[in-house]
Coordinates of C-alpha atoms in Angstrom, one line a residue:
X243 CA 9.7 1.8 -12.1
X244 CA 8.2 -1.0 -10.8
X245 CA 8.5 -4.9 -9.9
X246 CA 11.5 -3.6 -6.5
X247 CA 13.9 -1.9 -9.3
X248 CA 17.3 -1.9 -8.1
X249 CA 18.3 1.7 -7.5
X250 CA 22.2 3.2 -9.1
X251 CA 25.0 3.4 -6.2
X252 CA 24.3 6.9 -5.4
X253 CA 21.3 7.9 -6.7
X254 CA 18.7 8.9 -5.1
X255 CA 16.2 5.8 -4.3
X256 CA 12.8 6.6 -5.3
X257 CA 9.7 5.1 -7.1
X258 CA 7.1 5.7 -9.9
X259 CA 3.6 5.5 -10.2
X260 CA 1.9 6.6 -12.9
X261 CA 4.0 9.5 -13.6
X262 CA 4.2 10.4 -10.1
X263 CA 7.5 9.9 -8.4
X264 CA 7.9 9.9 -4.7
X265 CA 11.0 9.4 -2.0
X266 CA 8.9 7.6 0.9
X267 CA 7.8 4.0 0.6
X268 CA 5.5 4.4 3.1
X269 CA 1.7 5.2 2.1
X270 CA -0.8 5.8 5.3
X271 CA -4.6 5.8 5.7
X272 CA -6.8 8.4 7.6
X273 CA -9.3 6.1 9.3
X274 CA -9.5 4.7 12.4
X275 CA -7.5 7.3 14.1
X276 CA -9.1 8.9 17.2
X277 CA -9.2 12.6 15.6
X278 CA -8.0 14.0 12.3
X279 CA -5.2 16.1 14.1
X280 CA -3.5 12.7 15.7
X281 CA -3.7 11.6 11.9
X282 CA -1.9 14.3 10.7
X283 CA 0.8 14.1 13.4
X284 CA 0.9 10.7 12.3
X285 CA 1.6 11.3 8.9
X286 CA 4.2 14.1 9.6
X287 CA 6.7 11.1 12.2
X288 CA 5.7 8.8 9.2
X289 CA 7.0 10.6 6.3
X290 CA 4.8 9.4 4.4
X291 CA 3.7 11.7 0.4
X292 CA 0.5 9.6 -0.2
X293 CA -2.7 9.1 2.2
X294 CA -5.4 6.6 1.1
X295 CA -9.1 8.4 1.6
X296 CA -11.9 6.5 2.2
X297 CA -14.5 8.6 0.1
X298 CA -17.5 6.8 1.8
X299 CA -16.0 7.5 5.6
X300 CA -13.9 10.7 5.7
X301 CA -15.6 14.1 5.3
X302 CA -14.1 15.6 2.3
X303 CA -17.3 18.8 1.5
X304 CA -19.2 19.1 4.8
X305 CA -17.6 22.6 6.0
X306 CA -19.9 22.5 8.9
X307 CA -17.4 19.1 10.5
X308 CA -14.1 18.5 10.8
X309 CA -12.7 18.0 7.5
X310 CA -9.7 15.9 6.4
X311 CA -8.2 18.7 4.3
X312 CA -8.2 21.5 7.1
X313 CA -5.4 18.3 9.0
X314 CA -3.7 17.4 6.3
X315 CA -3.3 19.9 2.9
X316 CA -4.3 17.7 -0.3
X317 CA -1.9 20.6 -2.0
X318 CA 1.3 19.0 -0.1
X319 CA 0.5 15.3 0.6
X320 CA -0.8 13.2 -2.5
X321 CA -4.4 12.1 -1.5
X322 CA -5.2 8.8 -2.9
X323 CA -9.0 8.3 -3.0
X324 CA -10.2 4.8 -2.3
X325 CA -13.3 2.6 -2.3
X326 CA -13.3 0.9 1.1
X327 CA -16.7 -0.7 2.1
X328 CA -17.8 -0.9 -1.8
X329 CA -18.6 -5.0 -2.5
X330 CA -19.8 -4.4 -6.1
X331 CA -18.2 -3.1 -9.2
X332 CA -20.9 -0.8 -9.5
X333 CA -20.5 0.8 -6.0
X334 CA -16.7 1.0 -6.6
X335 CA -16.9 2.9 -9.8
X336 CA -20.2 5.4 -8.4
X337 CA -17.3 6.0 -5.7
X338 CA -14.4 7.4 -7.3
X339 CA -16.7 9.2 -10.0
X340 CA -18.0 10.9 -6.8
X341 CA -14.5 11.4 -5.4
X342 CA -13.2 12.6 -9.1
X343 CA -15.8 15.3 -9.1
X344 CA -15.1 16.6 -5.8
X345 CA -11.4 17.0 -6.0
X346 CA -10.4 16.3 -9.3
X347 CA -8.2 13.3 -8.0
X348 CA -7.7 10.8 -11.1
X349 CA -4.7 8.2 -9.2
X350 CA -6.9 6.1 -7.3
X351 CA -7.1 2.8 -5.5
X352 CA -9.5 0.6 -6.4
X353 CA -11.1 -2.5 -3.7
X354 CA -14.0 -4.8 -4.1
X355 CA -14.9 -6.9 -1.5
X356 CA -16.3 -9.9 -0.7
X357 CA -17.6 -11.4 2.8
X358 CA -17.4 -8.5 5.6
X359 CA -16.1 -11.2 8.0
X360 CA -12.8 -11.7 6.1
X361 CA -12.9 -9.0 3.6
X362 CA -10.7 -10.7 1.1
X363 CA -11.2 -8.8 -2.3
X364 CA -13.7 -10.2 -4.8
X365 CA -11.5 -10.8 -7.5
X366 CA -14.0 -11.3 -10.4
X367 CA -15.6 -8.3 -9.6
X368 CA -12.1 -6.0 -9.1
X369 CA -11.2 -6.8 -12.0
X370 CA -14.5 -6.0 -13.9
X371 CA -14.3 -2.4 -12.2
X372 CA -10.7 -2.1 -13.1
X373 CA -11.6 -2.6 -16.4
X374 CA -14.3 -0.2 -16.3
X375 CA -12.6 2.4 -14.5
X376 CA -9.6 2.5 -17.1
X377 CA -12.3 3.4 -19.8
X378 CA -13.1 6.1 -18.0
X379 CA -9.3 7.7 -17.8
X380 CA -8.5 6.4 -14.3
X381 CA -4.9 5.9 -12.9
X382 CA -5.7 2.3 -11.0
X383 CA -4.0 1.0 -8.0
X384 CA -5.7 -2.3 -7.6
X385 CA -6.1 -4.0 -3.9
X386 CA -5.9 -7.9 -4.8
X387 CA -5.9 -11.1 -3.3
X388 CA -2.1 -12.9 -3.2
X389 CA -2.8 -14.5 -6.6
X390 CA -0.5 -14.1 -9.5
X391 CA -2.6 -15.3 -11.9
X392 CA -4.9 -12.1 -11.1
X393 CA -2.3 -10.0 -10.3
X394 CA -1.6 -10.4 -13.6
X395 CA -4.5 -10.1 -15.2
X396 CA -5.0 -6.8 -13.2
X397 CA -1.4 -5.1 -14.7
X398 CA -2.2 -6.6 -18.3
X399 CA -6.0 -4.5 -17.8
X400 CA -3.9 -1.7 -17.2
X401 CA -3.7 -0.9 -13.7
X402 CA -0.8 1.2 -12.8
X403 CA 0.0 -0.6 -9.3
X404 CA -0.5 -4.1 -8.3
X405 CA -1.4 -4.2 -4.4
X406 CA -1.4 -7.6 -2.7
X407 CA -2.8 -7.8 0.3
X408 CA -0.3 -9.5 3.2
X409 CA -2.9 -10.7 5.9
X410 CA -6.7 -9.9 6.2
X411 CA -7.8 -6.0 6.2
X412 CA -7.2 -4.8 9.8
X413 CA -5.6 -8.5 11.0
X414 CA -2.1 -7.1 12.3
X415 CA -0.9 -11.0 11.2
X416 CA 2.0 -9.7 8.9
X417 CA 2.8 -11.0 5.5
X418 CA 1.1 -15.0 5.6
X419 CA 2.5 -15.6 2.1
X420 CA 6.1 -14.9 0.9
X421 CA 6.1 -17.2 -2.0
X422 CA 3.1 -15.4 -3.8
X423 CA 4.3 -12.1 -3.2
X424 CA 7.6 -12.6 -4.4
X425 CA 6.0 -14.2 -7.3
X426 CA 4.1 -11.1 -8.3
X427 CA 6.5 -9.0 -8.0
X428 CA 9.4 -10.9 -9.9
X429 CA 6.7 -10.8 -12.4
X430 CA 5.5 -7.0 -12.4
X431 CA 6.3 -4.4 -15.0
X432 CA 4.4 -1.8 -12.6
X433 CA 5.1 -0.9 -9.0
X434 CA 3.8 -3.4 -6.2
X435 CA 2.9 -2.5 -2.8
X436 CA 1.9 -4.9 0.0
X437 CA -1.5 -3.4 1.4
X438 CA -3.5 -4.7 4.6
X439 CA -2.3 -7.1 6.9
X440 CA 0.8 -5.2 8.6
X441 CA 0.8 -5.2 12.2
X442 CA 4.2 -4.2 13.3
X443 CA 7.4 -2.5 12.5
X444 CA 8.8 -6.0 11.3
X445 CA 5.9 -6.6 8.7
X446 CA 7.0 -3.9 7.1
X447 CA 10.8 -4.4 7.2
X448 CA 9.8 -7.9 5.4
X449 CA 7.3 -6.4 2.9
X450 CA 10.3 -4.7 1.2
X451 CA 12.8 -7.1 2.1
X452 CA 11.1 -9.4 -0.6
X453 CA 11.3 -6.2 -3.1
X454 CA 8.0 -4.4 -2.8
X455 CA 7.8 -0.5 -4.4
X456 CA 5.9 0.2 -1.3
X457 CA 4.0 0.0 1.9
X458 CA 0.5 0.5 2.7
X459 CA -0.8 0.2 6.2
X460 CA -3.6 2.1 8.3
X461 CA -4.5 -0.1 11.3
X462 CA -1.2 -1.1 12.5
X463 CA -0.6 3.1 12.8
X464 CA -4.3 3.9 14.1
X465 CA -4.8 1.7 16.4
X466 CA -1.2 1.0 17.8
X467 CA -0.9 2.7 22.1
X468 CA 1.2 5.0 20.5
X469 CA 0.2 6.1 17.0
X470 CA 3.4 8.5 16.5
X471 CA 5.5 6.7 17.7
X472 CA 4.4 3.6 15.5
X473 CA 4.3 5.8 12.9
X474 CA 7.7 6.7 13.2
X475 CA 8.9 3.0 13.5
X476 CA 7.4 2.3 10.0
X477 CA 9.5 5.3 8.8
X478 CA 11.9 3.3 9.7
X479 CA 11.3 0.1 8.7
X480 CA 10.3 0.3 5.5
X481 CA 13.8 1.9 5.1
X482 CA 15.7 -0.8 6.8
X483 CA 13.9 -3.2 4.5
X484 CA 14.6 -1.2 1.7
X485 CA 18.3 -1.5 1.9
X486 CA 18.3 -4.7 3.1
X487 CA 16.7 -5.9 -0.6
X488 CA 19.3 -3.6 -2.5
X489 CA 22.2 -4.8 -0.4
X490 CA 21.2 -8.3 -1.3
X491 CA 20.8 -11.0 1.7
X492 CA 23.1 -13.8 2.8
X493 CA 22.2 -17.1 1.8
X494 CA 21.0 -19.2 3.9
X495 CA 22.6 -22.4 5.4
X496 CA 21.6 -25.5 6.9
X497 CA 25.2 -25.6 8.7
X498 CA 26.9 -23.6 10.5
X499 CA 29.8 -21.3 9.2
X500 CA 32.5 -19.3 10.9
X501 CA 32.3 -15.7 10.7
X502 CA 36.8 -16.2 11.4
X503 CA 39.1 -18.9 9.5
X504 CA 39.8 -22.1 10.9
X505 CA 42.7 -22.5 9.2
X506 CA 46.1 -21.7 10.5
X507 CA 44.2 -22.1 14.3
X508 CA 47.1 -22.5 17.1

């Protein structure tokens, strides 16, 4: 199921990803929070079925620290290693080998980036890694620039998931362009999931009002005052978003238009 799928009347409304079906639209991260345990907490208001695991940041073998899996059990919540701070092919692919090996986690997401000051993903490069990963019997979700010309290129390599990014990693700025997104997905065969960029409850509610599979956000939860409570206003959003793209918008007017009759007015 991919490309925002309209679900039956009365069916239940959930997505695919290679082979993997889940009820949430919601996917967190587990960096940036203050402790592992305020993560999991996190990820219990959030609802969420899939983390995202920075193999290079979060202590997945050292028993003698805190480790991720002793917060949040990889046997109940569907870890999905990824390859934040890798800016070469080479490093992205070393990565998730690494992470393959040390928990037998095949789904992955896959980002390459370019300048640390914007972080915007090298394309070229993602797409060389993509390629090389597939070879290898990876299950890719891809990070990407709003391009869908790439975007593209990335789901016709193979990649099971096609993840635009909405604003800058870590910006908060919300989705800066509709009209790409929406392109992408009207053109997807595989889910797609907005991934960095939302800041707020409304990003998200947006993200799948335009049809996404799925949200992807860490910041926006980790650093908000109140990280459950944010947490449990994504819940929420994506949800309200959700509905709102099967229950099909208004269109809009450049007049006004009565919500009662003027005809037959005393």
């Amino acid at each position: 199921m991919g490309g925002g799928d309209h679900a039956e009347t009365g069916a239940e409304d959930t997505w695919t990803v290679a082979g993997r079906t889940f009820r949430s639209r919601l996917i967190i991260g587990t960096g940036k929070y203050k402790d592992y345990a305020t993560n999991a907490r996190a990820l219990e208001a959030s609802g969420a079925e899939i983390v995202t695991v920075a193999v290079r940041r979060v202590n997945l073998s050292d028993p003698s620290q805190p480790m991720l899996a002793d917060f949040i059990d990889p046997k109940k919540v569907t870890y999905l290693p990824n390859t934040a701070g890798c800016f070469t092919g080479e490093d992205a692919v070393r990565t998730l080998r690494l992470a393959r090996e040390a928990g037998g986690w095949n789904l992955v997401k896959l980002e390459v980036l370019s300048d640390p000051k914007h972080l915007y993903p090298d394309m070229e490069e993602t797409l060389r890694a993509a390629k090389l990963l597939l070879k290898e019997g990876f299950e890719v979700m891809v990070y990407c620039s709003d391009d869908p010309v790439y975007a593209k290129k990335l789901e016709d390599a193979g990649c099971c998931a096609i993840m635009p990014l909405g604003a800058p990693i870590g910006s908060g700025l919300g989705i800066q362009n509709k009209v790409n997104i929406r392109l992408i997905i009207e053109q997807a065969q595989v889910p797609v999931l907005v991934d960095a960029g939302v800041g707020t409850a409304s990003d998200a509610a947006v993200a799948m009002e335009l049809g996404c599979d799925a949200v992807l956000m860490n910041t926006a939860i980790a650093e908000a005052k109140d990280p459950i409570r944010m947490a449990r206003a994504m819940k929420h959003a994506v949800i309200a978003g959700r509905e709102a793209y099967l229950a099909g918008r208004m269109p809009k007017k450049r007049y006004a238009d009565p919500s009662s009759p003027l005809a037959g007015l005393i």
